[in-house]
Amino acid sequence: STKEHLLSVFALGGMNEIGKNMYAIEYANEIVVIDCGNKFPDESLLGIDLIVPDIAYLIENKEKVKALIVTHGHEDHIGGIPFLLKKLNVPVYATRFTLGLIELKLKEHKILRESELIEINENSSLTFGEIRVGFFKVTHSIPDCLGMVFRTPDGNIVHTGDFKFDLTPEKNNERPDIHKMAEIGREGVLLLLSESTNAERPGLTPSEQTISGHLDAAFMKADRKIIISTFASNISRVQQVVNAAQKTNRKLALLGRSMVNVVAIAMERGYLTVPDGMLIDQNEINELPPEKVAILCTGSQGEPMAALARLSSGNFRGVEVLPEDTVILAAGPIPGNEKNITSIVDNLYEIGAKVIYGSGSTSGMHVSGHGYQEDLKLMLTLMKPKYFIPIHGELRMLHHHRLLAESVGVERGNTFIIKNGDVVDIEDGIARQTRSVPVGNAYVDGGDVGNVGEFVLRDRKKFAEDGMLIIVLTISKAEGKLLSDPETISRGFIDSDFSELRKNVNRLTAKTVSELQEENRNQWNVVKREIRKTIQQHVFNQMKRKPMVVPILIEI
């Protein structure tokens, strides 16, 4: 290969983290992007709604970007798409169900009409210059998932998407296409990118079929209302709930916007079968005997504003959890959400509800959609790659996956543990990781992305930790003198008697302004800087606290 025809793989998100997956394949003058997800902020990112990938490199090379291809419809793979398309309007290729979820997002952002969405399936074939893309079906916890193979003059690159090997999924047409994977492996795989979420867990991922018996038993045992919470996108779990409700002659109500929307898409596109007359409006819940009602809702991860959290605190208008109702959490906790989930479970117990919760192995109500170690080894064995990049996982998961790859024959030294921004270049069949492109996190605050940076977040953190003092000064425009005493306002700083500190702050402020005027240093920026420095030092000496000091000067 010449430098102009270098084959490169970029990790723009999803490395050393769970969420905001985004990868890219570049060859000659073509860049094909895989997925564009989001992830949710932790408590340190005050006021931030979402984190999405930084697409500066793609914008810089926008004439080369030919397509975005989506593996499946989970938020960590599609949540950033509206923000990408606002800046880079490229065609989006995805399966029928995934497109339905993407359309919902684009409608919310009012960009559906100008977006180009193209349906694909496991038999599709796409060509972008010298890159040809083929697909194979994989099983995950959402319908219509694909892995993909990128055939280039320098060799084949395979991206697995999220997967497990479930040979008895809820719907037969969701079985993984192992034969096609083996064919791709026989054809030759130069580089494999494979997900690492469960690389620490031994064995094979249990089948989705194991859930049905546990759900049916819980429905039969329940004496009153059943409230069950799961991921809206887990359509096979939703189908199992529908089946259990049908067997126990219960009507089913849906609570939560995402649950209502996703179920509507799944029914409309043929991925979910619901008997006529089973679904009822939430207003009808209280009109039926409690033993004839089941409620399917969002909030299995403890989200404070989701339906389950509001039900547990008695804040869902018109619907109540009552003593002896059965509440089932049919989803495993995502790391970091345990505290919120525990709080909800405690609230439900306080009400007197019967609660079935915990990891899938203890409750029997959940199995992972991500492959355990034996699933990952099977994928590696089928593909037989020369080079390997473990993706989609935290650092320890990537390292565990590397060891699995070596155990099934990938040569030591041919696995790349990379970070977001790192690039693996392949030239003359040899892969090297020697360069990076600038990436970071792009923060979504309200409807905008990129308007909040590290400085704003630092200020928010300071407000949250130490509060603030606002000092308002009214100054003569002509003479630069104070026309009245300064006024000091405290926010988030002190609850007890503030009068003594206020007097001292006002006195020091007036003294500072007077001294600056005598020195003929009464420019606004100088006055503000000196007040801030003087007051911060005084407050720290008195209280060992460092509130943010904000002087406001009003000229009259």
Coordinates of C-alpha atoms in Angstrom, one line a residue:
S1 CA 0.0 0.0 0.0
T2 CA 1.0 3.6 -0.5
K3 CA 0.5 6.2 2.2
E4 CA -2.5 7.5 0.1
H5 CA -4.1 4.1 0.4
L6 CA -3.4 3.4 4.1
L7 CA -6.0 1.3 5.9
S8 CA -6.8 2.8 9.3
V9 CA -9.1 2.0 12.2
F10 CA -10.1 4.8 14.5
A11 CA -11.6 4.6 18.0
L12 CA -13.6 7.8 18.5
G13 CA -15.6 6.5 21.5
G14 CA -16.3 3.3 23.4
M15 CA -12.8 2.5 24.6
N16 CA -12.1 2.3 28.3
E17 CA -15.8 3.1 28.9
I18 CA -19.2 1.7 28.6
G19 CA -21.1 4.0 26.3
K20 CA -20.9 6.4 23.4
N21 CA -19.6 3.9 20.9
M22 CA -18.1 5.2 17.7
Y23 CA -15.5 3.7 15.4
A24 CA -14.4 4.5 11.9
I25 CA -12.7 2.7 9.0
E26 CA -10.6 4.8 6.6
Y27 CA -9.1 3.7 3.3
A28 CA -8.0 6.1 0.5
N29 CA -10.6 8.8 0.3
E30 CA -13.4 7.0 2.1
I31 CA -14.3 7.0 5.8
V32 CA -17.1 4.8 7.0
V33 CA -18.4 5.5 10.6
I34 CA -19.7 2.7 12.8
D35 CA -22.3 3.7 15.4
C36 CA -22.7 7.0 17.2
G37 CA -23.9 6.6 20.8
N38 CA -24.2 8.5 24.0
K39 CA -23.5 7.8 27.6
F40 CA -25.1 9.3 30.7
P41 CA -23.1 11.7 33.0
D42 CA -22.0 10.9 36.5
E43 CA -22.7 13.1 39.5
S44 CA -19.6 15.2 38.9
L45 CA -21.0 16.6 35.6
L46 CA -23.5 19.0 37.0
G47 CA -26.3 20.0 34.7
I48 CA -25.1 17.8 31.8
D49 CA -27.8 15.7 30.1
L50 CA -25.7 13.5 27.9
I51 CA -22.1 12.8 26.7
V52 CA -21.6 12.2 23.0
P53 CA -18.5 11.6 20.9
D54 CA -16.2 14.4 19.8
I55 CA -16.5 14.4 16.0
A56 CA -13.8 17.0 15.3
Y57 CA -11.7 14.6 13.2
L58 CA -14.8 13.7 11.1
I59 CA -15.7 17.4 10.5
E60 CA -12.1 18.1 9.5
N61 CA -12.3 15.3 6.9
K62 CA -16.0 15.7 6.1
E63 CA -15.5 15.3 2.3
K64 CA -14.2 11.7 3.0
V65 CA -17.1 10.6 5.3
K66 CA -19.4 8.5 3.2
A67 CA -21.8 6.9 5.7
L68 CA -22.8 6.1 9.2
I69 CA -23.6 2.3 9.6
V70 CA -25.4 1.4 12.9
T71 CA -25.1 -2.1 14.4
H72 CA -28.2 -1.9 16.6
G73 CA -30.6 0.4 18.4
H74 CA -29.3 0.8 21.9
E75 CA -28.7 4.3 23.2
D76 CA -25.0 3.8 23.5
H77 CA -24.9 3.2 19.8
I78 CA -27.6 5.6 18.4
G79 CA -27.9 8.3 21.1
G80 CA -25.4 10.7 19.5
I81 CA -26.8 10.5 15.9
P82 CA -28.9 13.7 16.0
F83 CA -25.9 15.7 17.1
L84 CA -23.7 14.1 14.4
L85 CA -26.2 14.8 11.6
K86 CA -26.7 18.4 12.6
K87 CA -23.0 18.9 11.8
L88 CA -22.4 16.2 9.2
N89 CA -25.4 15.2 7.2
V90 CA -24.3 11.8 5.9
P91 CA -26.5 8.8 4.9
V92 CA -27.4 6.5 7.8
Y93 CA -27.7 2.7 7.2
A94 CA -29.5 0.6 9.8
T95 CA -31.9 -2.3 10.1
R96 CA -35.7 -1.8 10.1
F97 CA -36.2 -1.8 13.8
T98 CA -33.1 0.3 14.5
L99 CA -34.3 2.9 11.9
G100 CA -37.6 3.2 13.7
L101 CA -35.7 4.1 16.9
I102 CA -33.5 6.6 15.1
E103 CA -36.5 8.2 13.4
L104 CA -38.0 8.9 16.8
K105 CA -34.8 10.7 17.8
L106 CA -34.6 12.7 14.6
K107 CA -38.3 13.8 15.0
E108 CA -37.6 15.1 18.5
H109 CA -34.6 17.1 17.1
K110 CA -36.7 18.2 14.1
I111 CA -34.2 17.0 11.5
L112 CA -36.0 13.8 10.2
R113 CA -37.1 15.4 7.0
E114 CA -33.5 16.4 5.9
S115 CA -31.9 13.1 7.0
E116 CA -31.2 10.2 4.6
L117 CA -32.0 6.9 6.3
I118 CA -31.4 3.7 4.3
E119 CA -32.7 0.3 5.5
I120 CA -30.3 -2.7 5.4
N121 CA -30.4 -6.3 6.6
E122 CA -28.0 -9.2 7.0
N123 CA -28.0 -9.8 3.2
S124 CA -27.2 -6.2 2.2
S125 CA -24.0 -5.3 0.4
L126 CA -22.7 -1.7 0.3
T127 CA -19.8 -0.2 -1.6
F128 CA -17.9 3.0 -0.7
G129 CA -15.0 3.5 -3.2
E130 CA -12.7 0.6 -2.4
I131 CA -14.5 -0.4 0.8
R132 CA -17.2 -3.1 0.4
V133 CA -19.3 -3.8 3.4
G134 CA -21.2 -7.1 4.2
F135 CA -23.2 -8.1 7.2
F136 CA -24.1 -11.0 9.5
K137 CA -26.8 -11.5 12.0
V138 CA -25.9 -11.5 15.7
T139 CA -28.1 -12.0 18.8
H140 CA -28.3 -9.3 21.5
S141 CA -31.0 -7.9 23.9
I142 CA -32.7 -5.9 21.1
P143 CA -34.0 -7.0 17.7
D144 CA -32.3 -6.7 14.4
C145 CA -28.6 -6.6 15.4
L146 CA -25.8 -6.9 12.9
G147 CA -22.1 -7.5 12.8
M148 CA -20.2 -6.2 9.7
V149 CA -17.2 -7.1 7.5
F150 CA -15.3 -4.4 5.7
R151 CA -13.5 -5.8 2.6
T152 CA -10.6 -3.7 1.4
P153 CA -7.7 -4.3 -1.0
D154 CA -5.5 -4.7 2.1
G155 CA -7.6 -7.2 3.9
N156 CA -10.9 -7.7 5.8
I157 CA -11.9 -6.0 9.0
V158 CA -14.7 -7.4 11.1
H159 CA -16.8 -5.4 13.7
T160 CA -19.0 -7.7 15.8
G161 CA -21.4 -5.2 17.2
D162 CA -22.8 -6.2 20.6
F163 CA -23.5 -10.0 20.7
K164 CA -24.0 -13.2 22.5
F165 CA -24.6 -16.7 21.1
D166 CA -28.2 -17.5 22.0
L167 CA -29.4 -20.5 20.1
T168 CA -32.9 -20.3 21.6
P169 CA -33.8 -16.6 21.4
E170 CA -37.4 -15.6 22.0
K171 CA -38.0 -15.3 18.3
N172 CA -36.4 -17.8 16.0
N173 CA -35.4 -15.3 13.3
E174 CA -33.0 -13.6 15.9
R175 CA -30.6 -16.6 15.9
P176 CA -27.0 -15.8 15.2
D177 CA -25.7 -16.7 11.8
I178 CA -22.8 -18.9 12.8
H179 CA -22.4 -20.3 9.3
K180 CA -21.9 -16.9 7.8
M181 CA -19.4 -15.9 10.5
A182 CA -17.4 -19.1 9.8
E183 CA -17.4 -18.3 6.1
I184 CA -16.0 -14.8 6.8
G185 CA -13.4 -16.5 9.0
R186 CA -12.4 -18.9 6.2
E187 CA -12.2 -16.0 3.8
G188 CA -9.6 -14.4 6.1
V189 CA -9.9 -11.7 8.7
L190 CA -7.0 -9.3 9.0
L191 CA -8.4 -7.4 12.0
L192 CA -11.3 -8.1 14.4
L193 CA -13.0 -5.6 16.6
S194 CA -15.1 -7.4 19.2
E195 CA -17.1 -6.2 22.2
S196 CA -15.7 -6.8 25.7
T197 CA -18.5 -6.0 28.2
N198 CA -18.6 -9.4 29.8
A199 CA -15.0 -10.5 29.2
E200 CA -14.6 -11.1 33.0
R201 CA -17.5 -13.5 33.3
P202 CA -16.7 -17.2 32.7
G203 CA -19.0 -19.6 30.8
L204 CA -21.7 -19.0 28.2
T205 CA -24.4 -16.3 28.5
P206 CA -27.7 -17.9 29.5
S207 CA -30.4 -18.0 26.9
E208 CA -33.3 -15.6 26.9
Q209 CA -35.6 -18.6 27.0
T210 CA -34.6 -19.2 30.7
I211 CA -36.6 -16.1 31.7
S212 CA -40.0 -17.2 30.5
G213 CA -40.6 -19.9 33.2
H214 CA -39.6 -17.5 36.0
L215 CA -41.9 -14.7 34.7
D216 CA -44.8 -17.1 34.2
A217 CA -44.4 -18.4 37.8
A218 CA -44.3 -14.9 39.3
F219 CA -47.4 -13.9 37.3
M220 CA -49.3 -16.9 38.5
K221 CA -48.2 -16.4 42.1
A222 CA -49.2 -12.7 42.3
D223 CA -52.5 -11.9 44.1
R224 CA -52.8 -8.3 43.1
K225 CA -51.4 -5.9 40.5
I226 CA -48.0 -6.7 38.9
I227 CA -45.6 -3.8 38.0
I228 CA -42.7 -5.0 35.9
S229 CA -39.8 -2.7 34.8
T230 CA -37.3 -3.5 32.1
F231 CA -35.4 -1.8 29.3
A232 CA -38.0 -0.6 26.7
S233 CA -35.6 -1.7 23.9
N234 CA -35.6 -5.3 25.2
I235 CA -38.4 -6.5 23.0
S236 CA -37.9 -10.2 23.7
R237 CA -38.4 -9.4 27.4
V238 CA -41.5 -7.3 26.6
Q239 CA -42.8 -10.2 24.5
Q240 CA -42.3 -12.6 27.5
V241 CA -44.3 -10.1 29.7
V242 CA -47.1 -10.1 27.1
N243 CA -47.1 -13.9 27.0
A244 CA -47.2 -14.1 30.8
A245 CA -50.1 -11.6 31.0
Q246 CA -52.0 -13.6 28.4
K247 CA -51.6 -16.8 30.3
T248 CA -52.8 -15.3 33.5
N249 CA -55.7 -13.3 31.8
R250 CA -54.3 -9.9 32.7
K251 CA -54.6 -6.6 30.8
L252 CA -51.4 -4.7 30.2
A253 CA -50.8 -1.0 30.7
L254 CA -47.6 0.8 29.5
L255 CA -46.1 3.6 31.6
G256 CA -43.1 5.8 30.5
R257 CA -42.7 7.7 27.2
S258 CA -39.9 5.4 25.9
M259 CA -41.8 2.3 26.7
V260 CA -44.9 3.5 24.9
N261 CA -42.9 4.7 21.8
V262 CA -40.7 1.6 21.5
V263 CA -43.6 -0.8 21.9
A264 CA -45.5 1.1 19.2
I265 CA -42.6 0.8 16.8
A266 CA -42.1 -2.9 17.6
M267 CA -45.7 -3.7 17.0
E268 CA -46.0 -1.6 13.9
R269 CA -42.9 -3.2 12.3
G270 CA -43.8 -6.8 13.3
Y271 CA -41.2 -7.4 16.1
L272 CA -43.8 -7.7 18.9
T273 CA -47.1 -9.7 19.0
V274 CA -49.7 -8.4 21.4
P275 CA -53.3 -9.9 21.5
D276 CA -56.1 -7.6 20.5
G277 CA -57.6 -5.9 23.5
M278 CA -54.8 -6.6 25.9
L279 CA -53.3 -3.1 26.0
I280 CA -55.2 -0.6 28.2
D281 CA -54.7 3.1 28.9
Q282 CA -53.3 4.0 32.3
N283 CA -56.6 5.7 33.1
E284 CA -58.2 2.2 33.0
I285 CA -55.9 0.6 35.6
N286 CA -58.0 1.5 38.6
E287 CA -61.3 0.5 36.9
L288 CA -60.2 -3.2 36.8
P289 CA -59.7 -5.7 39.7
P290 CA -56.0 -5.6 40.7
E291 CA -55.5 -9.3 39.9
K292 CA -56.5 -8.6 36.3
V293 CA -53.8 -5.9 35.7
A294 CA -50.1 -5.8 34.8
I295 CA -48.1 -2.7 34.3
L296 CA -45.0 -2.6 32.2
C297 CA -42.9 0.5 32.9
T298 CA -39.5 2.2 32.4
G299 CA -37.1 2.9 35.2
S300 CA -35.3 -0.4 35.9
Q301 CA -32.0 1.5 36.3
G302 CA -33.3 3.8 39.1
E303 CA -33.7 6.9 36.9
P304 CA -35.2 9.6 39.2
M305 CA -37.8 10.8 36.7
A306 CA -38.7 7.4 35.2
A307 CA -42.1 5.7 35.9
L308 CA -40.8 3.2 38.5
A309 CA -39.1 5.9 40.7
R310 CA -42.3 8.0 40.6
L311 CA -44.4 5.0 41.4
S312 CA -42.2 4.1 44.4
S313 CA -42.4 7.6 45.8
G314 CA -46.2 7.9 45.2
N315 CA -45.7 10.7 42.6
F316 CA -47.3 9.0 39.5
R317 CA -50.6 10.7 39.0
G318 CA -53.5 8.3 38.9
V319 CA -51.5 5.1 39.5
E320 CA -50.4 3.7 42.9
V321 CA -48.3 0.8 44.2
L322 CA -50.4 -0.7 47.0
P323 CA -49.5 -3.3 49.7
E324 CA -49.3 -6.8 48.4
D325 CA -48.7 -5.6 44.8
T326 CA -45.8 -7.5 43.1
V327 CA -43.0 -5.4 41.6
I328 CA -40.5 -7.1 39.3
L329 CA -37.2 -5.5 38.2
A330 CA -36.4 -7.5 35.0
A331 CA -33.1 -5.9 34.2
G332 CA -29.6 -6.1 35.6
P333 CA -28.2 -3.0 37.2
I334 CA -25.7 -1.1 35.1
P335 CA -22.6 -0.3 37.2
G336 CA -23.1 3.0 38.9
N337 CA -26.9 2.8 39.2
E338 CA -27.0 0.5 42.2
K339 CA -27.6 3.3 44.7
N340 CA -30.7 4.6 42.9
I341 CA -32.1 1.1 42.4
T342 CA -31.6 0.3 46.1
S343 CA -33.5 3.5 47.1
I344 CA -36.4 2.5 44.9
V345 CA -36.5 -1.0 46.3
D346 CA -36.5 0.3 49.8
N347 CA -39.4 2.7 49.0
L348 CA -41.4 -0.3 47.6
Y349 CA -40.8 -2.4 50.6
E350 CA -41.9 0.5 52.8
I351 CA -45.2 0.6 50.9
G352 CA -45.6 -3.1 51.6
A353 CA -45.1 -4.4 48.0
K354 CA -43.6 -7.8 47.2
V355 CA -40.3 -7.0 45.2
I356 CA -38.4 -9.3 43.0
Y357 CA -35.0 -7.8 42.2
G358 CA -31.3 -8.4 42.0
S359 CA -28.9 -9.8 39.4
G360 CA -30.4 -12.2 36.9
S361 CA -28.8 -15.2 38.5
T362 CA -30.6 -14.5 41.8
S363 CA -34.0 -13.3 40.6
G364 CA -34.2 -15.4 37.4
M365 CA -35.7 -12.3 35.7
H366 CA -32.8 -11.2 33.6
V367 CA -30.0 -12.5 31.4
S368 CA -27.3 -10.4 29.8
G369 CA -27.3 -9.5 26.1
H370 CA -23.5 -9.5 26.1
G371 CA -21.4 -12.6 25.5
Y372 CA -19.5 -14.2 28.4
Q373 CA -16.0 -15.6 28.0
E374 CA -17.0 -18.7 26.0
D375 CA -19.1 -16.6 23.6
L376 CA -16.2 -14.3 23.0
K377 CA -13.8 -17.2 22.5
L378 CA -16.3 -18.7 20.0
M379 CA -16.4 -15.5 18.0
L380 CA -12.5 -15.3 18.0
T381 CA -12.4 -19.0 16.9
L382 CA -14.8 -18.4 14.0
M383 CA -13.1 -15.3 12.8
K384 CA -9.4 -16.4 13.3
P385 CA -8.1 -12.9 13.0
K386 CA -4.4 -12.0 12.6
Y387 CA -4.9 -8.8 14.6
F388 CA -7.4 -8.0 17.4
I389 CA -8.8 -4.9 19.0
P390 CA -11.1 -5.5 22.0
I391 CA -13.6 -2.6 22.1
H392 CA -16.6 -1.5 24.1
G393 CA -15.5 -1.9 27.7
E394 CA -13.5 -0.5 30.6
L395 CA -9.8 -1.1 30.7
R396 CA -9.9 -4.3 32.8
M397 CA -12.4 -5.8 30.4
L398 CA -10.2 -5.1 27.4
H399 CA -7.3 -6.7 29.1
H400 CA -9.3 -9.8 30.0
H401 CA -10.5 -10.0 26.3
R402 CA -6.9 -9.8 25.1
L403 CA -6.0 -12.8 27.3
L404 CA -9.0 -14.8 25.8
A405 CA -7.8 -13.9 22.3
E406 CA -4.3 -15.2 23.1
S407 CA -5.8 -18.4 24.6
V408 CA -7.5 -19.3 21.3
G409 CA -4.5 -18.6 19.0
V410 CA -4.1 -14.8 18.4
E411 CA -0.4 -14.2 18.5
R412 CA 0.9 -12.3 21.5
G413 CA 1.7 -8.8 20.5
N414 CA -1.0 -8.7 17.8
T415 CA -3.7 -7.3 20.2
F416 CA -4.1 -3.6 20.5
I417 CA -5.4 -2.1 23.8
I418 CA -6.2 1.4 22.6
K419 CA -7.8 4.6 24.0
N420 CA -10.3 6.9 22.4
G421 CA -8.5 8.8 19.7
D422 CA -6.0 6.1 19.0
V423 CA -5.5 4.9 15.4
V424 CA -4.4 1.5 14.2
D425 CA -2.8 1.8 10.7
I426 CA -2.3 -1.3 8.5
E427 CA 0.3 -1.1 5.8
D428 CA 1.6 -4.1 3.8
G429 CA -0.4 -6.4 6.1
I430 CA 1.3 -5.1 9.2
A431 CA -0.7 -3.3 11.9
R432 CA 0.8 -0.5 14.0
Q433 CA -0.5 1.9 16.6
T434 CA 1.7 4.9 16.4
R435 CA -0.6 7.9 16.2
S436 CA -3.8 9.5 17.6
V437 CA -6.4 12.0 16.5
P438 CA -7.7 14.6 19.0
V439 CA -10.9 13.5 20.7
G440 CA -12.7 14.2 23.9
N441 CA -16.2 14.3 25.4
A442 CA -18.8 16.6 23.9
Y443 CA -21.4 17.6 26.5
V444 CA -25.1 18.0 25.8
D445 CA -26.7 20.7 28.0
G446 CA -30.4 21.2 27.1
G447 CA -30.6 21.0 23.3
D448 CA -27.1 22.2 22.6
V449 CA -23.9 20.2 22.3
G450 CA -20.4 21.7 22.8
N451 CA -21.5 24.9 24.5
V452 CA -20.4 23.6 27.9
G453 CA -16.7 23.0 28.4
E454 CA -14.3 22.2 31.2
F455 CA -14.3 25.8 32.5
V456 CA -18.1 25.9 32.9
L457 CA -18.1 22.5 34.6
R458 CA -15.4 23.7 36.9
D459 CA -17.4 26.7 37.9
R460 CA -20.6 24.6 38.5
K461 CA -18.6 22.2 40.7
K462 CA -17.2 25.2 42.7
F463 CA -20.8 26.6 43.2
A464 CA -22.0 23.1 44.3
E465 CA -19.1 22.6 46.8
D466 CA -18.5 26.1 48.2
G467 CA -21.4 28.3 47.2
M468 CA -21.0 31.9 46.1
L469 CA -21.0 35.5 47.3
I470 CA -22.4 38.2 45.0
I471 CA -21.3 41.7 45.8
V472 CA -23.3 44.5 44.1
L473 CA -21.7 47.9 44.0
T474 CA -23.3 51.1 42.7
I475 CA -20.5 53.5 41.4
S476 CA -20.6 57.0 40.1
K477 CA -19.7 57.0 36.4
A478 CA -18.1 60.4 36.6
E479 CA -16.1 60.1 39.8
G480 CA -15.6 56.4 40.2
K481 CA -16.9 56.6 43.8
L482 CA -19.3 54.3 45.6
L483 CA -22.8 56.0 45.7
S484 CA -24.1 53.6 48.4
D485 CA -22.8 50.8 50.6
P486 CA -22.1 47.5 48.8
E487 CA -24.7 44.8 49.0
T488 CA -23.6 41.2 49.6
I489 CA -25.8 38.2 48.8
S490 CA -25.0 34.7 49.8
R491 CA -26.1 31.6 47.7
G492 CA -25.3 28.1 48.8
F493 CA -22.6 29.3 51.2
I494 CA -23.9 29.8 54.7
D495 CA -27.2 29.2 56.5
S496 CA -26.5 30.6 59.9
D497 CA -26.3 34.3 60.9
F498 CA -24.6 36.0 58.0
S499 CA -24.8 39.6 59.3
E500 CA -21.3 39.8 60.9
L501 CA -19.6 38.4 57.8
R502 CA -21.7 40.6 55.5
K503 CA -20.6 43.7 57.5
N504 CA -16.9 42.8 57.1
V505 CA -17.2 41.9 53.5
N506 CA -19.0 45.2 52.7
R507 CA -16.4 47.2 54.7
L508 CA -13.5 45.5 53.0
T509 CA -15.1 46.0 49.6
A510 CA -15.7 49.8 50.2
K511 CA -12.1 50.1 51.4
T512 CA -10.7 48.3 48.3
V513 CA -12.7 50.6 46.0
S514 CA -11.5 53.7 47.8
E515 CA -7.9 52.6 47.7
L516 CA -8.1 51.8 44.0
Q517 CA -9.6 55.3 43.3
E518 CA -6.7 57.0 45.2
E519 CA -4.2 55.0 43.1
N520 CA -6.3 56.0 39.9
R521 CA -6.8 52.3 39.2
N522 CA -10.6 52.4 38.9
Q523 CA -11.0 50.4 35.7
W524 CA -13.8 47.8 36.0
N525 CA -11.6 44.7 35.5
V526 CA -9.0 45.9 38.0
V527 CA -11.7 46.7 40.6
K528 CA -13.4 43.3 40.2
R529 CA -10.1 41.4 40.4
E530 CA -9.0 43.2 43.6
I531 CA -12.3 42.8 45.3
R532 CA -12.4 39.1 44.4
K533 CA -8.9 38.5 45.8
T534 CA -9.4 40.5 49.0
I535 CA -12.8 38.9 49.9
Q536 CA -11.7 35.4 49.0
Q537 CA -8.7 35.8 51.3
H538 CA -10.8 37.2 54.2
V539 CA -13.5 34.5 54.0
F540 CA -10.8 31.8 53.9
N541 CA -9.0 33.2 56.9
Q542 CA -12.3 33.4 58.8
M543 CA -14.1 30.2 57.8
K544 CA -11.6 28.1 55.8
R545 CA -14.1 28.1 52.9
K546 CA -13.6 29.2 49.3
P547 CA -16.9 30.4 47.8
M548 CA -16.9 31.9 44.4
V549 CA -16.9 35.7 44.7
V550 CA -18.8 37.5 41.9
P551 CA -18.6 41.4 42.0
I552 CA -21.3 43.2 40.0
L553 CA -20.6 46.8 39.3
I554 CA -23.4 49.2 38.3
E555 CA -22.4 52.6 36.9
I556 CA -24.7 55.5 37.3

